[in-house]
XYZ file of C-alpha atoms in Angstrom:
460
model
C -70.529 35.063 19.676
C -72.901 32.581 18.074
C -72.188 30.063 15.347
C -74.244 27.939 13.026
C -74.736 24.233 13.561
C -71.685 21.976 13.274
C -71.473 19.309 10.576
C -72.429 16.550 13.036
C -75.056 18.567 14.935
C -78.783 17.861 14.411
C -80.043 19.810 11.399
C -82.030 22.902 12.448
C -84.706 22.098 9.866
C -86.038 19.438 12.243
C -85.511 16.473 9.925
C -83.701 14.522 12.647
C -80.673 14.094 10.391
C -77.196 15.452 10.915
C -76.591 18.905 9.438
C -73.949 17.519 7.013
C -76.486 15.009 5.703
C -79.301 17.493 5.300
C -79.087 21.254 4.716
C -75.361 22.048 4.928
C -74.653 21.988 1.197
C -77.735 23.867 0.153
C -78.269 26.531 2.823
C -76.247 29.155 0.961
C -77.680 28.161 -2.394
C -81.289 28.166 -1.212
C -81.004 31.782 -0.084
C -80.288 32.802 -3.684
C -83.186 30.899 -5.230
C -86.078 32.814 -6.822
C -89.347 32.571 -4.903
C -91.052 30.286 -7.444
C -88.107 27.868 -7.450
C -87.877 27.996 -3.671
C -91.537 26.973 -3.443
C -90.779 23.853 -5.485
C -87.714 23.109 -3.376
C -89.761 23.144 -0.185
C -92.186 20.434 -1.240
C -92.195 17.803 1.501
C -92.362 14.630 -0.615
C -89.127 13.143 -1.909
C -85.753 14.875 -1.871
C -84.765 18.188 -3.427
C -81.247 18.540 -4.759
C -79.824 22.000 -5.428
C -76.772 21.948 -7.688
C -74.626 25.055 -8.128
C -73.432 24.935 -11.756
C -71.536 27.372 -13.959
C -74.855 28.208 -15.615
C -76.538 28.930 -12.283
C -78.501 26.990 -9.711
C -80.186 23.807 -10.809
C -83.006 22.322 -8.719
C -84.033 18.713 -9.213
C -86.725 16.868 -7.307
C -85.925 13.225 -6.560
C -89.282 11.577 -5.830
C -89.693 8.726 -3.402
C -89.818 5.201 -4.786
C -93.077 4.320 -6.511
C -95.767 2.616 -4.380
C -95.725 -1.163 -4.296
C -98.617 -3.265 -5.539
C -100.857 -3.827 -2.482
C -102.004 -7.312 -3.528
C -98.531 -8.824 -3.780
C -96.091 -9.872 -1.048
C -93.639 -7.044 -0.399
C -90.620 -8.852 -1.876
C -92.431 -9.831 -5.052
C -93.981 -6.375 -5.363
C -90.538 -4.738 -5.081
C -89.184 -6.994 -7.838
C -92.142 -6.116 -10.076
C -91.758 -2.389 -9.410
C -88.038 -2.571 -10.222
C -88.736 -4.310 -13.530
C -91.626 -1.976 -14.313
C -89.413 1.107 -13.942
C -86.887 -0.297 -16.411
C -89.632 -1.254 -18.878
C -91.542 2.040 -18.683
C -88.605 4.470 -18.839
C -86.440 2.220 -20.986
C -87.894 -0.375 -23.346
C -89.724 -3.561 -22.273
C -87.871 -5.441 -25.024
C -84.639 -5.133 -23.018
C -86.127 -6.182 -19.666
C -86.449 -9.903 -19.007
C -88.159 -11.773 -16.229
C -86.236 -14.123 -13.985
C -85.350 -17.262 -15.908
C -85.656 -20.711 -14.287
C -82.684 -23.013 -14.908
C -82.505 -26.694 -14.089
C -79.969 -27.439 -11.358
C -79.673 -31.124 -10.488
C -83.132 -32.534 -9.720
C -84.752 -29.087 -9.388
C -84.694 -25.583 -10.818
C -83.349 -22.258 -9.647
C -84.272 -18.718 -10.612
C -81.631 -16.825 -12.587
C -81.778 -13.338 -11.089
C -84.781 -11.334 -9.943
C -84.550 -9.574 -13.279
C -82.275 -9.294 -16.301
C -81.700 -6.198 -18.438
C -79.761 -6.481 -21.714
C -78.943 -3.936 -24.418
C -76.340 -4.873 -26.988
C -73.374 -6.637 -25.435
C -73.930 -5.339 -21.890
C -76.298 -6.870 -19.371
C -77.444 -6.431 -15.783
C -78.352 -9.241 -13.425
C -80.566 -7.586 -10.832
C -81.250 -8.817 -7.307
C -83.863 -6.999 -5.232
C -83.851 -7.113 -1.435
C -86.877 -5.664 0.323
C -87.320 -4.877 4.029
C -90.875 -5.413 5.211
C -90.706 -4.814 8.977
C -88.358 -1.997 9.980
C -87.157 -1.739 13.555
C -86.104 1.367 15.496
C -82.668 -0.173 16.041
C -80.349 1.433 13.456
C -77.569 -1.058 14.128
C -79.960 -3.912 13.458
C -81.018 -2.293 10.187
C -77.389 -1.788 9.193
C -76.696 -5.474 9.823
C -79.760 -6.467 7.785
C -78.678 -4.288 4.865
C -75.093 -5.597 4.936
C -76.247 -9.208 5.127
C -78.778 -8.873 2.300
C -76.340 -7.054 0.021
C -73.724 -9.765 0.503
C -76.377 -12.415 -0.127
C -77.625 -10.588 -3.235
C -74.153 -10.307 -4.757
C -73.610 -14.013 -4.180
C -76.911 -14.772 -5.925
C -76.208 -12.371 -8.802
C -72.765 -13.824 -9.452
C -74.216 -17.328 -9.288
C -76.775 -16.304 -11.895
C -74.030 -14.872 -14.106
C -72.131 -18.177 -13.887
C -75.279 -19.946 -14.979
C -75.922 -17.498 -17.834
C -72.363 -17.814 -19.107
C -72.436 -21.602 -19.126
C -72.285 -23.652 -22.284
C -76.061 -23.866 -22.800
C -77.976 -20.861 -24.204
C -80.690 -19.360 -22.013
C -84.246 -18.703 -23.125
C -85.629 -15.451 -21.728
C -89.032 -13.785 -21.989
C -89.106 -10.015 -22.218
C -91.740 -7.745 -20.726
C -92.908 -7.286 -24.293
C -93.918 -10.955 -24.038
C -91.444 -12.186 -26.642
C -89.039 -15.078 -26.170
C -85.377 -14.615 -26.940
C -82.501 -17.097 -26.686
C -79.233 -15.544 -25.530
C -75.677 -16.773 -25.381
C -74.543 -15.302 -22.080
C -70.898 -15.737 -23.015
C -71.228 -12.904 -25.545
C -72.486 -10.435 -22.917
C -70.475 -8.557 -20.301
C -72.488 -8.799 -17.109
C -72.799 -6.332 -14.227
C -74.353 -7.500 -10.934
C -76.768 -4.894 -9.543
C -78.361 -5.003 -6.096
C -81.505 -2.927 -5.535
C -82.354 -2.327 -1.873
C -85.972 -1.547 -1.060
C -85.849 -0.102 2.449
C -88.190 2.650 3.711
C -85.741 4.134 6.219
C -82.057 3.499 5.549
C -79.803 4.553 8.465
C -77.352 7.344 7.714
C -73.855 6.774 6.398
C -74.361 3.177 5.221
C -71.655 2.436 2.655
C -72.276 -1.007 1.183
C -69.473 -3.453 0.507
C -69.194 -4.501 -3.143
C -68.246 -8.161 -2.862
C -67.732 -10.758 -5.550
C -65.559 -11.446 -8.585
C -67.148 -8.706 -10.750
C -67.510 -4.964 -10.167
C -71.074 -4.322 -9.096
C -73.534 -1.609 -8.107
C -75.761 -1.178 -5.051
C -78.506 1.425 -4.911
C -81.942 2.083 -3.438
C -85.062 1.341 -5.463
C -85.780 5.073 -5.412
C -82.416 5.717 -7.069
C -82.882 2.915 -9.607
C -86.099 4.633 -10.670
C -84.388 8.044 -10.703
C -81.657 6.886 -13.098
C -84.149 5.332 -15.535
C -86.492 8.323 -15.391
C -83.571 10.710 -15.875
C -81.996 8.955 -18.876
C -85.034 7.257 -20.484
C -82.708 4.902 -22.354
C -81.862 1.353 -21.353
C -78.513 1.557 -23.135
C -77.637 4.790 -21.330
C -78.596 3.359 -17.931
C -76.514 0.220 -18.455
C -73.584 2.368 -19.638
C -73.952 4.465 -16.470
C -73.867 1.374 -14.271
C -70.848 0.117 -16.201
C -69.161 3.463 -15.494
C -69.747 3.372 -11.729
C -69.465 -0.387 -11.118
C -67.094 -1.185 -8.287
C -67.111 2.351 -6.866
C -68.675 2.706 -3.434
C -71.032 5.482 -2.465
C -73.226 6.034 0.571
C -76.496 4.156 0.118
C -79.119 6.705 -0.867
C -76.647 9.135 -2.455
C -76.780 7.772 -5.991
C -78.338 10.976 -7.315
C -75.471 12.965 -5.763
C -72.939 10.789 -7.580
C -74.951 11.138 -10.790
C -74.893 14.937 -10.704
C -71.212 15.018 -9.777
C -70.490 12.994 -12.910
C -72.954 15.063 -14.958
C -71.148 18.264 -13.995
C -67.795 16.689 -14.860
C -69.194 15.664 -18.255
C -70.476 19.195 -18.883
C -66.988 20.594 -18.316
C -65.267 18.134 -20.667
C -64.250 19.847 -23.935
C -65.412 18.267 -27.211
C -63.043 16.006 -29.063
C -61.782 16.876 -32.543
C -64.041 16.308 -35.538
C -62.678 14.452 -38.547
C -62.828 17.257 -41.157
C -63.586 14.774 -43.944
C -66.734 13.425 -42.300
C -69.897 14.577 -44.078
C -67.853 16.188 -46.836
C -66.377 18.771 -44.502
C -69.859 20.087 -43.683
C -70.179 18.368 -40.332
C -70.555 20.344 -37.143
C -68.697 19.276 -34.017
C -71.179 19.152 -31.182
C -70.456 18.346 -27.576
C -73.059 17.393 -25.030
C -72.620 15.691 -21.671
C -73.035 11.938 -21.568
C -75.168 12.441 -18.458
C -77.666 15.303 -18.844
C -78.450 17.558 -15.897
C -82.157 17.804 -16.737
C -84.464 15.003 -17.866
C -85.378 14.909 -21.540
C -87.912 17.375 -22.857
C -91.178 15.468 -22.680
C -92.471 16.114 -26.210
C -89.173 15.702 -28.082
C -88.189 12.662 -26.033
C -91.641 11.157 -26.516
C -91.332 11.255 -30.301
C -88.095 9.253 -30.198
C -89.714 6.785 -27.793
C -92.724 6.407 -30.108
C -90.377 5.647 -32.994
C -88.708 2.947 -30.896
C -92.159 1.549 -30.113
C -92.975 1.538 -33.837
C -89.840 -0.478 -34.493
C -90.544 -2.824 -31.601
C -94.173 -3.481 -32.478
C -94.477 -3.350 -36.234
C -91.420 -2.134 -38.093
C -89.429 -5.345 -37.708
C -92.048 -8.076 -37.521
C -90.473 -10.065 -40.326
C -87.017 -10.105 -38.750
C -85.694 -12.823 -36.452
C -85.897 -11.841 -32.789
C -82.126 -11.512 -32.437
C -81.905 -9.064 -35.341
C -84.938 -7.106 -34.117
C -83.333 -6.652 -30.701
C -79.996 -5.733 -32.246
C -81.646 -2.994 -34.328
C -83.545 -1.699 -31.320
C -80.310 -1.657 -29.340
C -78.577 0.384 -32.025
C -81.389 2.946 -32.060
C -81.428 3.053 -28.273
C -77.727 3.970 -28.386
C -78.645 7.387 -29.776
C -76.934 9.643 -27.228
C -79.345 10.938 -24.619
C -78.248 14.531 -25.148
C -79.208 14.340 -28.846
C -82.624 12.753 -28.413
C -84.300 16.107 -27.880
C -82.609 17.606 -30.949
C -83.479 14.553 -33.048
C -87.074 14.559 -31.823
C -87.485 18.233 -32.700
C -85.848 17.775 -36.107
C -88.163 14.888 -36.995
C -91.273 16.711 -35.734
C -90.414 19.799 -37.801
C -89.395 17.718 -40.823
C -92.613 15.694 -40.779
C -94.679 18.875 -40.555
C -92.780 20.502 -43.430
C -93.163 17.569 -45.860
C -96.777 16.802 -44.945
C -98.197 19.622 -47.049
C -96.267 18.780 -50.222
C -98.072 17.696 -53.388
C -97.482 13.968 -53.781
C -96.664 14.368 -57.469
C -93.248 15.545 -56.321
C -90.893 14.406 -53.593
C -89.729 16.463 -50.643
C -87.099 15.174 -48.230
C -85.564 16.330 -44.989
C -82.385 14.477 -44.027
C -79.924 14.525 -41.169
C -76.881 12.439 -40.209
C -75.305 11.966 -36.815
C -71.967 10.209 -36.336
C -70.623 8.991 -33.019
C -67.309 10.359 -31.810
C -65.726 6.901 -32.055
C -66.676 6.782 -35.766
C -68.240 3.314 -35.432
C -71.860 4.495 -35.288
C -73.855 6.427 -37.882
C -77.478 7.482 -37.567
C -79.575 8.781 -40.440
C -82.951 10.462 -39.864
C -85.294 11.464 -42.656
C -88.822 12.547 -43.473
C -90.426 12.282 -46.918
C -93.827 13.465 -48.130
C -95.105 10.021 -49.179
C -94.562 6.305 -48.665
C -94.109 3.848 -51.523
C -91.573 1.329 -52.771
C -89.640 3.992 -54.675
C -89.258 6.175 -51.565
C -88.086 3.228 -49.454
C -85.584 2.229 -52.139
C -84.314 5.812 -52.350
C -83.918 6.001 -48.573
C -82.061 2.694 -48.539
C -79.750 4.042 -51.252
C -79.090 7.198 -49.181
C -78.232 5.216 -46.054
C -76.082 2.739 -48.009
C -74.210 5.605 -49.670
C -73.560 7.469 -46.409
C -72.534 4.214 -44.710
C -69.998 3.454 -47.454
C -68.707 7.044 -47.612
C -68.058 7.041 -43.875
C -66.166 3.760 -44.181
C -64.032 5.262 -46.937
C -63.206 8.314 -44.825
C -62.511 6.541 -41.534
C -61.139 3.223 -42.774
C -63.453 1.477 -40.289
C -65.312 -1.043 -42.410
C -66.308 -4.003 -40.256
C -66.679 -1.809 -37.153
C -69.278 0.610 -38.586
C -72.976 0.103 -37.899
C -75.458 2.489 -39.532
C -79.129 2.833 -38.623
C -81.618 4.941 -40.562
C -85.145 6.012 -39.619
C -87.603 7.346 -42.207
C -90.924 8.972 -41.261
C -93.655 9.411 -43.867
C -96.999 11.121 -43.129
C -100.228 9.154 -43.273
C -103.483 10.524 -44.622
C -105.951 7.943 -43.285
C -106.333 9.526 -39.837
C -105.404 6.304 -38.024
C -102.004 7.645 -37.021
C -99.725 10.509 -38.032
C -96.833 8.663 -39.669
C -95.301 5.387 -40.809
C -91.835 4.397 -39.642
C -89.282 2.638 -41.835
C -85.953 1.424 -40.443
C -82.859 0.586 -42.480
C -79.705 -0.978 -40.992
C -76.291 -1.528 -42.504
C -73.157 -3.144 -41.125
C -69.752 -3.904 -42.585
C -68.905 -3.880 -46.290
C -72.062 -3.643 -48.421
C -70.200 -4.682 -51.582
C -71.286 -1.851 -53.906
C -69.290 -1.265 -57.069
C -67.850 2.146 -57.919
C -70.459 2.470 -60.667
C -73.300 1.797 -58.234
C -71.933 4.341 -55.767
C -71.662 6.951 -58.528
C -75.311 6.262 -59.340
C -76.274 6.862 -55.676
C -74.190 10.046 -55.608
C -75.930 11.349 -58.743
C -79.158 11.348 -56.755
C -78.011 12.179 -53.218
C -74.805 14.104 -53.784
C -72.027 14.380 -51.260
C -72.444 14.082 -47.476
C -73.879 17.084 -45.695
C -77.080 17.458 -47.730
C -79.963 18.168 -45.353
C -82.816 19.132 -47.669
C -83.553 17.686 -51.103
C -86.473 18.255 -53.460
C -87.066 15.972 -56.437
């Protein structure tokens, strides 16, 4: 009588790993994969994860970490690659280079990198292994030592950032921003750049604050998967202080993603949007990366805001507006991107003697966030004023329904087609927070134009 390999036996695939760490969980699933999916799963580069969900098998390729810059020392190159991933998949406005701070007669570097969105921030320390030995115990000791050292450095940086003096940081957009670190809740993050981590290394999370340790490959995976700085920071906040085997971050991610998918939607306030709202539930952590085209449109809008839409605003307000837009739930970015693409196409062919609008509202489940997205057939002062009136009206109506006045932040995005061939649209952003101070007469005037909440298409 023969049996298959035991959990601790060498994997029969020849990887050199134990069966439990290699093919155990996916052997049965792989046999049921279609031939075209199986071909993708057998690609040798990176790691292939097969997840058995209620909707069927889901295959996700986890690529290896990106190559390091050959002209830089390994440690510096790893720090640059870590920052680059956050800037490319997130926004460079939220990614700051290490800040020098004066300590006694000299200076010290505050973190290898800093990532901030809203009131949450990451202090990132990168530890890179240049010469790897064949001694697994030696490599384990190196990893443990460097992680402990990195947490000590990260927590020291957080103490410096939360001191009395503000800190001046330069983003990867090249703009300077002064932050008060006391207003930010910090998470220490250690990124390990190691080409061959021994099996079953579970890092210790030391220090006064809950932290996160992950491989550079997994840091890049999370950013590429979510494509939102705010979402990545929220994910790290969710897992901070919870240990996982080094190199298994993507396994933890998909475990949480499946749990999110099985969570039933919360109740919808029936008075929101005049009773015309639709309760929609989507997992906080998506199983699949964003659709490229729909996600790209939302990213381009964020770039518009970052580069031109808010030039006249102080840097702090510009970043706050970007942060609010970046909080658009990941699961709704595709839907929003498709809505705006369709809306822009529909209004582009309208005679400019009239006005054609497409409008959509999205409220967060905590009723403290409201997004408004619109497209109109032309751009002029009247259109901008009308859009501002629409956002102000919806902002005030939501406050009246929920009773949350100071807590509510509303952000509106208006796209208008261009005819000069230089680009396809202009982007206008409107923000509102707290009590706007409109009189009942003014609100009735807004309502005479825009009606009650729930309107999605208006011609004038």
